[in-house]
């Protein structure tokens, strides 16, 4: 009996110590809110700067639901742990952030805490926004105070147990988050450092183009090495591999064109990246786009995963079936040799998007269609219609296997298992 008592005391002590450690780790890099609050004086120039920075961060992409008031929240962000709903950022005093001051807003971006100290879920990418400067935070806050207030209430998150508990989030943060700041590289140019700040901080590119661990945290050490966007089932390709979406061999103006117009001579964007171009990068100044290009072109090069060094075996019947579908459904736009049409339809022969080891993006595009963003430089983009109504899974797998194995392409076949994963 006494031994059991000792064990219980030991476990209780261990639990208390663990709680103190978790609390301490969650307070890393935090300071108390100043009392009185930091003096805040907004100016038209500060508001305009904040408007631009909000575009750079694509804030409206999550905080503006279709058909609702701008920045009134409500967009559901699906995760493997449930759905997180973006909050109301309008200056409404009850539903929005009208009762916040600039210190509260800075703490949300920098430390991932709400006004009341509640921990925020990292679907709001504060692990990246922690690099945003206080000056830029204040500018964004000044802008948000000028948008029309909306009384739209915040929707409660729909997370499974135990992910809906603040204690579980505290454990996650203790393991995966430390507040920090952007540290310029003194060995790089001012342009490169500006690009790094935009890509690593406001642009939060690693939120999609990074690899995540089993707890959903981005693995910073792996950088922009690509990763599957959970639940959405789009693969954000590696920005460090020339086999996928690396731009080390691109001219700077090609990178700028892609981010500005959604297409360039070297490629085009679809899926979630089309939303990013539409809502964010097309609005950026050329100097900032060139800065991002400078940074992205100098990323350390890595090799993308390759399934095999030998040519994959393909079923002749599948290839013949795929060719029949291609000739009937695809060749009119993409050409009978996969050559495409300049300025309209992308070539399929030698296309990196076709040759990537993972076929998930191709499956998504064939099933649901592929659409470039509407931009000032490309106001009437061509698009690809969805084929899910006329092609079943075996048809999609066959035509993609044919495309990935024709005209010099040598990518692995698309299997029934690949289709089931979607």
Coordinates of C-alpha atoms in Angstrom, one line a residue:
X1 CA 0.0 0.0 0.0
X2 CA 2.8 2.4 0.9
X3 CA 4.6 1.5 -2.3
X4 CA 1.5 2.4 -4.3
X5 CA 1.3 5.7 -2.4
X6 CA 4.9 6.5 -3.3
X7 CA 4.2 5.7 -7.0
X8 CA 1.2 8.0 -7.0
X9 CA 3.2 10.8 -5.4
X10 CA 6.0 10.3 -7.9
X11 CA 3.6 10.4 -10.9
X12 CA 1.8 13.4 -9.5
X13 CA 5.2 15.2 -9.0
X14 CA 6.2 14.2 -12.5
X15 CA 3.0 15.6 -13.9
X16 CA 3.4 18.9 -12.1
X17 CA 7.0 19.2 -13.3
X18 CA 5.9 18.4 -16.9
X19 CA 3.1 21.1 -16.6
X20 CA 5.7 23.7 -15.5
X21 CA 8.0 22.7 -18.3
X22 CA 5.3 23.0 -20.9
X23 CA 4.2 26.4 -19.5
X24 CA 7.7 27.6 -19.5
X25 CA 8.3 26.5 -23.1
X26 CA 5.1 28.2 -24.2
X27 CA 6.4 31.5 -22.7
X28 CA 9.7 31.4 -24.7
X29 CA 10.2 34.8 -26.4
X30 CA 7.2 36.4 -24.7
X31 CA 7.0 39.6 -22.7
X32 CA 4.1 41.0 -20.7
X33 CA 1.7 43.3 -22.5
X34 CA 2.8 46.9 -21.7
X35 CA 0.7 48.9 -19.3
X36 CA -0.3 51.4 -20.5
X37 CA -0.5 50.1 -24.1
X38 CA 2.1 51.2 -26.6
X39 CA 1.2 54.6 -28.2
X40 CA -0.3 54.0 -31.6
X41 CA -0.8 56.8 -34.2
X42 CA -2.2 55.8 -37.6
X43 CA -1.6 57.8 -40.7
X44 CA -2.8 57.4 -44.3
X45 CA 0.7 56.3 -45.3
X46 CA 0.7 53.7 -42.6
X47 CA -2.7 52.4 -43.6
X48 CA -1.7 52.1 -47.3
X49 CA 1.5 50.3 -46.3
X50 CA -0.6 47.9 -44.2
X51 CA -3.0 47.3 -47.1
X52 CA 0.0 46.3 -49.2
X53 CA 1.5 44.1 -46.5
X54 CA -1.9 42.4 -46.0
X55 CA -1.8 41.5 -49.7
X56 CA 1.7 40.2 -49.3
X57 CA 0.5 37.9 -46.5
X58 CA -2.6 36.9 -48.4
X59 CA -4.6 37.6 -45.3
X60 CA -7.9 37.9 -47.2
X61 CA -7.4 34.4 -48.6
X62 CA -8.3 32.8 -45.2
X63 CA -10.2 35.7 -43.5
X64 CA -12.6 36.6 -46.3
X65 CA -15.3 33.9 -46.9
X66 CA -17.0 33.8 -50.3
X67 CA -20.1 36.0 -50.3
X68 CA -19.2 37.6 -46.9
X69 CA -17.8 40.9 -45.9
X70 CA -14.0 41.3 -46.4
X71 CA -12.0 40.1 -43.4
X72 CA -15.1 38.9 -41.6
X73 CA -13.6 35.4 -41.3
X74 CA -15.5 32.1 -41.5
X75 CA -13.3 30.3 -44.0
X76 CA -12.9 26.7 -42.9
X77 CA -9.3 25.4 -43.0
X78 CA -9.4 21.6 -43.0
X79 CA -6.6 19.8 -41.2
X80 CA -6.0 16.1 -40.3
X81 CA -7.2 17.1 -36.8
X82 CA -10.5 18.8 -37.8
X83 CA -11.5 22.1 -39.2
X84 CA -10.2 25.5 -38.0
X85 CA -12.3 28.5 -38.9
X86 CA -10.6 31.9 -39.6
X87 CA -11.6 34.7 -37.3
X88 CA -13.2 38.0 -37.9
X89 CA -10.5 40.7 -38.4
X90 CA -12.8 43.7 -38.9
X91 CA -12.9 46.5 -36.3
X92 CA -16.2 45.3 -35.0
X93 CA -15.9 45.7 -31.2
X94 CA -17.6 42.4 -30.4
X95 CA -17.1 39.9 -33.2
X96 CA -13.9 41.4 -34.6
X97 CA -10.8 43.0 -33.2
X98 CA -12.2 46.4 -32.6
X99 CA -11.4 46.2 -28.9
X100 CA -7.8 45.2 -29.6
X101 CA -4.8 47.5 -29.5
X102 CA -1.6 47.2 -31.5
X103 CA 0.1 45.2 -28.7
X104 CA -2.6 42.6 -28.8
X105 CA -2.3 42.3 -32.6
X106 CA 1.5 42.1 -32.4
X107 CA 1.3 39.3 -29.8
X108 CA -1.1 37.3 -32.1
X109 CA 1.4 37.5 -35.0
X110 CA 4.5 37.1 -33.0
X111 CA 3.5 34.7 -30.2
X112 CA 0.3 33.1 -31.4
X113 CA -1.8 34.3 -28.6
X114 CA -5.2 36.1 -28.7
X115 CA -6.1 39.2 -26.8
X116 CA -7.2 37.2 -23.8
X117 CA -4.1 35.1 -23.8
X118 CA -5.7 32.1 -25.4
X119 CA -3.4 30.0 -27.6
X120 CA -4.1 30.2 -31.3
X121 CA -4.1 27.2 -33.6
X122 CA -1.2 27.2 -36.1
X123 CA -3.6 27.0 -39.1
X124 CA -3.1 30.7 -38.5
X125 CA 0.6 30.6 -39.6
X126 CA 2.2 32.4 -36.6
X127 CA 5.2 30.0 -36.8
X128 CA 6.0 32.1 -39.9
X129 CA 4.5 35.4 -38.9
X130 CA 6.7 35.4 -35.8
X131 CA 9.4 36.8 -38.2
X132 CA 7.2 39.8 -39.2
X133 CA 8.6 43.0 -37.7
X134 CA 6.7 45.1 -35.2
X135 CA 6.6 48.0 -37.7
X136 CA 4.9 45.8 -40.3
X137 CA 2.6 44.4 -37.7
X138 CA 1.5 47.9 -36.7
X139 CA 0.9 48.8 -40.4
X140 CA -1.3 45.8 -41.0
X141 CA -3.2 46.6 -37.8
X142 CA -3.7 50.2 -38.9
X143 CA -5.1 49.0 -42.2
X144 CA -7.5 46.5 -40.6
X145 CA -8.9 49.2 -38.4
X146 CA -10.1 51.0 -41.6
X147 CA -12.0 48.1 -43.2
X148 CA -15.8 48.1 -42.7
X149 CA -16.8 46.5 -39.4
X150 CA -18.8 43.3 -39.7
X151 CA -20.8 41.7 -36.8
X152 CA -20.3 38.2 -38.3
X153 CA -19.6 36.0 -35.3
X154 CA -16.6 33.7 -35.2
X155 CA -17.4 30.1 -35.8
X156 CA -16.2 27.6 -33.2
X157 CA -13.5 25.3 -34.4
X158 CA -14.6 21.7 -35.2
X159 CA -11.6 19.7 -33.9
X160 CA -11.6 16.2 -32.6
X161 CA -10.6 15.4 -29.0
X162 CA -8.0 16.0 -27.7
X163 CA -7.0 18.5 -30.3
X164 CA -9.8 20.8 -29.2
X165 CA -8.1 21.4 -25.8
X166 CA -5.8 24.3 -25.0
X167 CA -3.6 21.8 -23.0
X168 CA -3.0 19.7 -26.1
X169 CA -2.2 22.9 -28.1
X170 CA 0.3 23.9 -25.3
X171 CA 2.1 20.6 -25.7
X172 CA 2.3 21.1 -29.5
X173 CA 3.7 24.6 -29.0
X174 CA 6.2 23.3 -26.5
X175 CA 7.5 20.8 -29.0
X176 CA 7.1 22.8 -32.2
X177 CA 7.1 26.6 -31.7
X178 CA 9.5 29.2 -30.5
X179 CA 8.8 32.9 -31.1
X180 CA 11.6 34.5 -33.1
X181 CA 12.5 37.2 -35.6
X182 CA 13.9 37.5 -39.1
X183 CA 17.7 37.7 -39.0
X184 CA 19.2 39.2 -42.2
X185 CA 22.1 37.4 -43.7
X186 CA 25.0 39.9 -43.7
X187 CA 26.7 37.9 -46.6
X188 CA 23.7 38.4 -48.9
X189 CA 22.4 41.5 -50.7
X190 CA 19.6 43.7 -49.4
X191 CA 17.4 42.4 -52.3
X192 CA 18.0 38.7 -51.3
X193 CA 17.3 39.5 -47.6
X194 CA 14.0 41.3 -48.6
X195 CA 13.1 38.2 -50.6
X196 CA 13.9 35.9 -47.7
X197 CA 11.8 38.1 -45.3
X198 CA 8.8 37.9 -47.7
X199 CA 9.1 34.1 -48.4
X200 CA 9.9 33.0 -44.9
X201 CA 7.7 35.5 -43.0
X202 CA 4.7 37.3 -44.5
X203 CA 4.4 34.9 -47.5
X204 CA 4.6 31.8 -45.3
X205 CA 5.5 29.7 -48.3
X206 CA 6.7 26.8 -46.2
X207 CA 3.2 26.4 -44.9
X208 CA 2.4 24.6 -48.1
X209 CA 5.9 23.9 -49.7
X210 CA 7.3 22.4 -46.5
X211 CA 7.2 18.9 -45.1
X212 CA 5.2 18.3 -42.0
X213 CA 5.7 15.8 -39.2
X214 CA 3.0 13.6 -37.6
X215 CA 1.9 16.5 -35.4
X216 CA 1.4 18.8 -38.3
X217 CA 4.4 21.0 -37.6
X218 CA 6.5 22.1 -40.5
X219 CA 10.0 20.7 -40.5
X220 CA 12.1 23.9 -40.8
X221 CA 15.3 22.0 -41.4
X222 CA 14.0 20.6 -44.6
X223 CA 13.1 24.0 -45.9
X224 CA 10.9 24.4 -49.0
X225 CA 11.4 20.8 -50.0
X226 CA 7.7 20.2 -50.9
X227 CA 4.9 18.4 -49.2
X228 CA 1.4 17.1 -49.5
X229 CA -1.2 19.7 -48.4
X230 CA -3.2 17.6 -46.0
X231 CA -6.9 17.0 -46.7
X232 CA -6.8 19.1 -49.9
X233 CA -4.7 16.4 -51.6
X234 CA -2.6 18.8 -53.6
X235 CA 1.2 18.4 -53.6
X236 CA 3.1 21.6 -53.2
X237 CA 6.2 20.8 -55.2
X238 CA 9.7 21.3 -53.9
X239 CA 11.2 24.8 -54.5
X240 CA 14.7 23.4 -54.0
X241 CA 14.6 20.8 -56.8
X242 CA 14.8 21.5 -60.5
X243 CA 12.9 18.3 -61.1
X244 CA 9.8 19.9 -59.4
X245 CA 9.4 23.6 -59.0
X246 CA 12.9 24.9 -58.3
X247 CA 13.8 28.1 -60.2
X248 CA 17.6 28.1 -59.9
X249 CA 17.8 27.7 -63.7
X250 CA 15.2 30.3 -64.5
X251 CA 15.8 33.9 -65.4
X252 CA 14.6 36.4 -62.7
X253 CA 12.0 37.9 -65.1
X254 CA 10.5 34.4 -65.6
X255 CA 9.9 34.0 -61.8
X256 CA 8.4 37.5 -61.7
X257 CA 6.1 36.7 -64.6
X258 CA 4.9 33.6 -62.9
X259 CA 4.1 35.3 -59.6
X260 CA 2.7 38.4 -61.4
X261 CA 0.6 36.8 -64.1
X262 CA 0.2 33.2 -63.1
X263 CA 2.2 32.0 -66.1
X264 CA 5.5 32.5 -67.9
X265 CA 7.4 30.9 -70.7
X266 CA 8.7 28.4 -68.1
X267 CA 5.5 27.3 -66.5
X268 CA 2.1 28.2 -65.1
X269 CA 0.2 27.8 -61.7
X270 CA -2.9 25.9 -60.9
X271 CA -4.7 24.7 -57.8
X272 CA -3.9 26.4 -54.4
X273 CA -1.0 28.4 -56.0
X274 CA -3.5 30.0 -58.4
X275 CA -5.3 31.3 -55.4
X276 CA -2.1 32.7 -54.0
X277 CA -1.3 34.5 -57.3
X278 CA -4.8 35.8 -57.6
X279 CA -5.1 37.1 -54.0
X280 CA -1.5 38.0 -53.3
X281 CA 1.5 38.0 -55.5
X282 CA 0.0 39.6 -58.6
X283 CA -0.5 42.8 -56.4
X284 CA 3.1 43.0 -55.3
X285 CA 5.6 45.6 -56.5
X286 CA 8.1 44.4 -59.1
X287 CA 11.0 45.1 -56.7
X288 CA 9.5 42.7 -54.1
X289 CA 8.9 40.1 -56.8
X290 CA 12.5 40.4 -57.9
X291 CA 13.6 40.1 -54.3
X292 CA 11.6 36.9 -53.9
X293 CA 13.1 35.6 -57.2
X294 CA 16.6 36.4 -55.9
X295 CA 16.0 34.4 -52.8
X296 CA 14.2 31.5 -54.5
X297 CA 16.9 31.2 -57.2
X298 CA 19.6 30.8 -54.6
X299 CA 17.9 28.1 -52.5
X300 CA 20.2 25.1 -51.8
X301 CA 19.5 22.6 -54.5
X302 CA 18.2 19.2 -53.6
X303 CA 17.1 16.2 -55.6
X304 CA 13.4 15.2 -55.6
X305 CA 12.4 11.7 -54.8
X306 CA 12.6 9.4 -57.8
X307 CA 10.8 6.1 -57.7
X308 CA 13.3 4.1 -59.8
X309 CA 16.4 4.5 -61.8
X310 CA 15.1 2.1 -64.5
X311 CA 12.3 2.7 -66.9
X312 CA 9.0 1.7 -65.2
X313 CA 7.0 -1.2 -66.7
X314 CA 3.7 -0.2 -68.3
X315 CA 0.8 -2.4 -69.2
X316 CA 0.3 -2.3 -73.0
X317 CA -3.5 -2.5 -72.6
X318 CA -3.5 0.4 -70.2
X319 CA -1.3 2.5 -72.6
X320 CA -3.6 1.7 -75.5
X321 CA -6.7 2.6 -73.5
X322 CA -5.0 5.8 -72.3
X323 CA -4.0 6.8 -75.8
X324 CA -7.6 6.4 -77.0
X325 CA -8.8 8.7 -74.3
X326 CA -6.0 11.2 -75.0
X327 CA -6.8 11.3 -78.7
X328 CA -10.5 11.8 -78.0
X329 CA -10.3 14.2 -75.0
X330 CA -6.9 15.8 -74.8
X331 CA -5.1 16.1 -78.1
X332 CA -7.2 18.9 -79.5
X333 CA -5.6 21.3 -77.0
X334 CA -2.4 19.6 -75.9
X335 CA -1.4 18.3 -79.4
X336 CA -1.1 14.8 -80.6
X337 CA 2.6 14.7 -79.5
X338 CA 2.0 16.6 -76.3
X339 CA 3.5 19.7 -77.7
X340 CA 0.8 22.1 -76.5
X341 CA 0.1 25.5 -77.9
X342 CA 2.3 28.5 -77.1
X343 CA 0.5 31.1 -74.9
X344 CA -2.6 28.9 -74.5
X345 CA -2.2 25.2 -73.6
X346 CA 0.9 23.8 -71.8
X347 CA 3.0 21.1 -73.4
X348 CA 2.9 17.7 -71.7
X349 CA 6.1 16.4 -73.3
X350 CA 8.9 17.2 -70.9
X351 CA 6.7 19.1 -68.5
X352 CA 7.9 19.0 -64.9
X353 CA 4.4 18.8 -63.5
X354 CA 3.8 15.7 -65.6
X355 CA 7.1 14.1 -64.6
X356 CA 7.0 14.5 -60.8
X357 CA 7.1 11.3 -58.9
X358 CA 3.8 12.0 -57.2
X359 CA 0.8 12.1 -59.6
X360 CA -1.7 13.7 -57.2
X361 CA -1.8 17.1 -58.9
X362 CA -2.4 15.5 -62.3
X363 CA -5.3 13.5 -60.8
X364 CA -6.8 16.6 -59.3
X365 CA -6.6 18.5 -62.5
X366 CA -8.1 15.8 -64.7
X367 CA -10.9 15.2 -62.2
X368 CA -11.7 18.7 -61.2
X369 CA -10.2 20.9 -63.9
X370 CA -7.2 23.2 -64.0
X371 CA -7.6 26.9 -64.0
X372 CA -5.0 29.7 -64.1
X373 CA -5.8 32.8 -62.0
X374 CA -7.3 35.9 -63.6
X375 CA -4.6 38.6 -63.4
X376 CA -4.1 42.0 -64.9
X377 CA -1.4 40.5 -67.1
X378 CA -3.5 37.5 -68.1
X379 CA -7.2 38.7 -67.8
X380 CA -8.6 35.8 -69.9
X381 CA -6.7 32.7 -69.0
X382 CA -7.3 29.4 -70.6
X383 CA -8.5 26.6 -68.4
X384 CA -9.0 22.9 -68.5
X385 CA -12.5 21.5 -67.9
X386 CA -13.1 18.8 -65.3
X387 CA -13.5 15.2 -66.6
X388 CA -14.8 13.5 -63.5
X389 CA -18.3 13.1 -65.1
X390 CA -17.1 11.4 -68.2
X391 CA -14.0 9.5 -67.0
X392 CA -14.0 7.0 -64.2
X393 CA -10.9 6.2 -62.0
X394 CA -9.6 3.6 -64.4
X395 CA -9.9 6.0 -67.3
X396 CA -8.0 8.8 -65.4
X397 CA -5.3 6.4 -64.4
X398 CA -4.9 5.1 -68.0
X399 CA -4.7 8.5 -69.7
X400 CA -2.3 9.8 -67.1
X401 CA -0.1 6.6 -67.4
X402 CA -0.1 7.2 -71.2
X403 CA 0.9 10.9 -70.8
X404 CA 3.6 10.1 -68.2
X405 CA 5.1 7.4 -70.5
X406 CA 4.9 9.1 -74.0
X407 CA 6.9 11.5 -76.1
X408 CA 10.1 11.0 -74.1
X409 CA 8.3 11.2 -70.7
X410 CA 9.4 8.4 -68.4
X411 CA 7.4 8.8 -65.1
X412 CA 5.9 6.0 -63.1
X413 CA 2.4 4.7 -64.1
X414 CA -0.6 5.9 -62.2
X415 CA -2.1 3.0 -60.3
X416 CA -5.5 2.2 -58.7
X417 CA -3.9 2.8 -55.3
X418 CA -2.9 6.3 -56.5
X419 CA -6.6 7.0 -57.4
X420 CA -7.8 5.6 -54.0
X421 CA -5.6 8.0 -52.1
X422 CA -7.4 11.0 -53.6

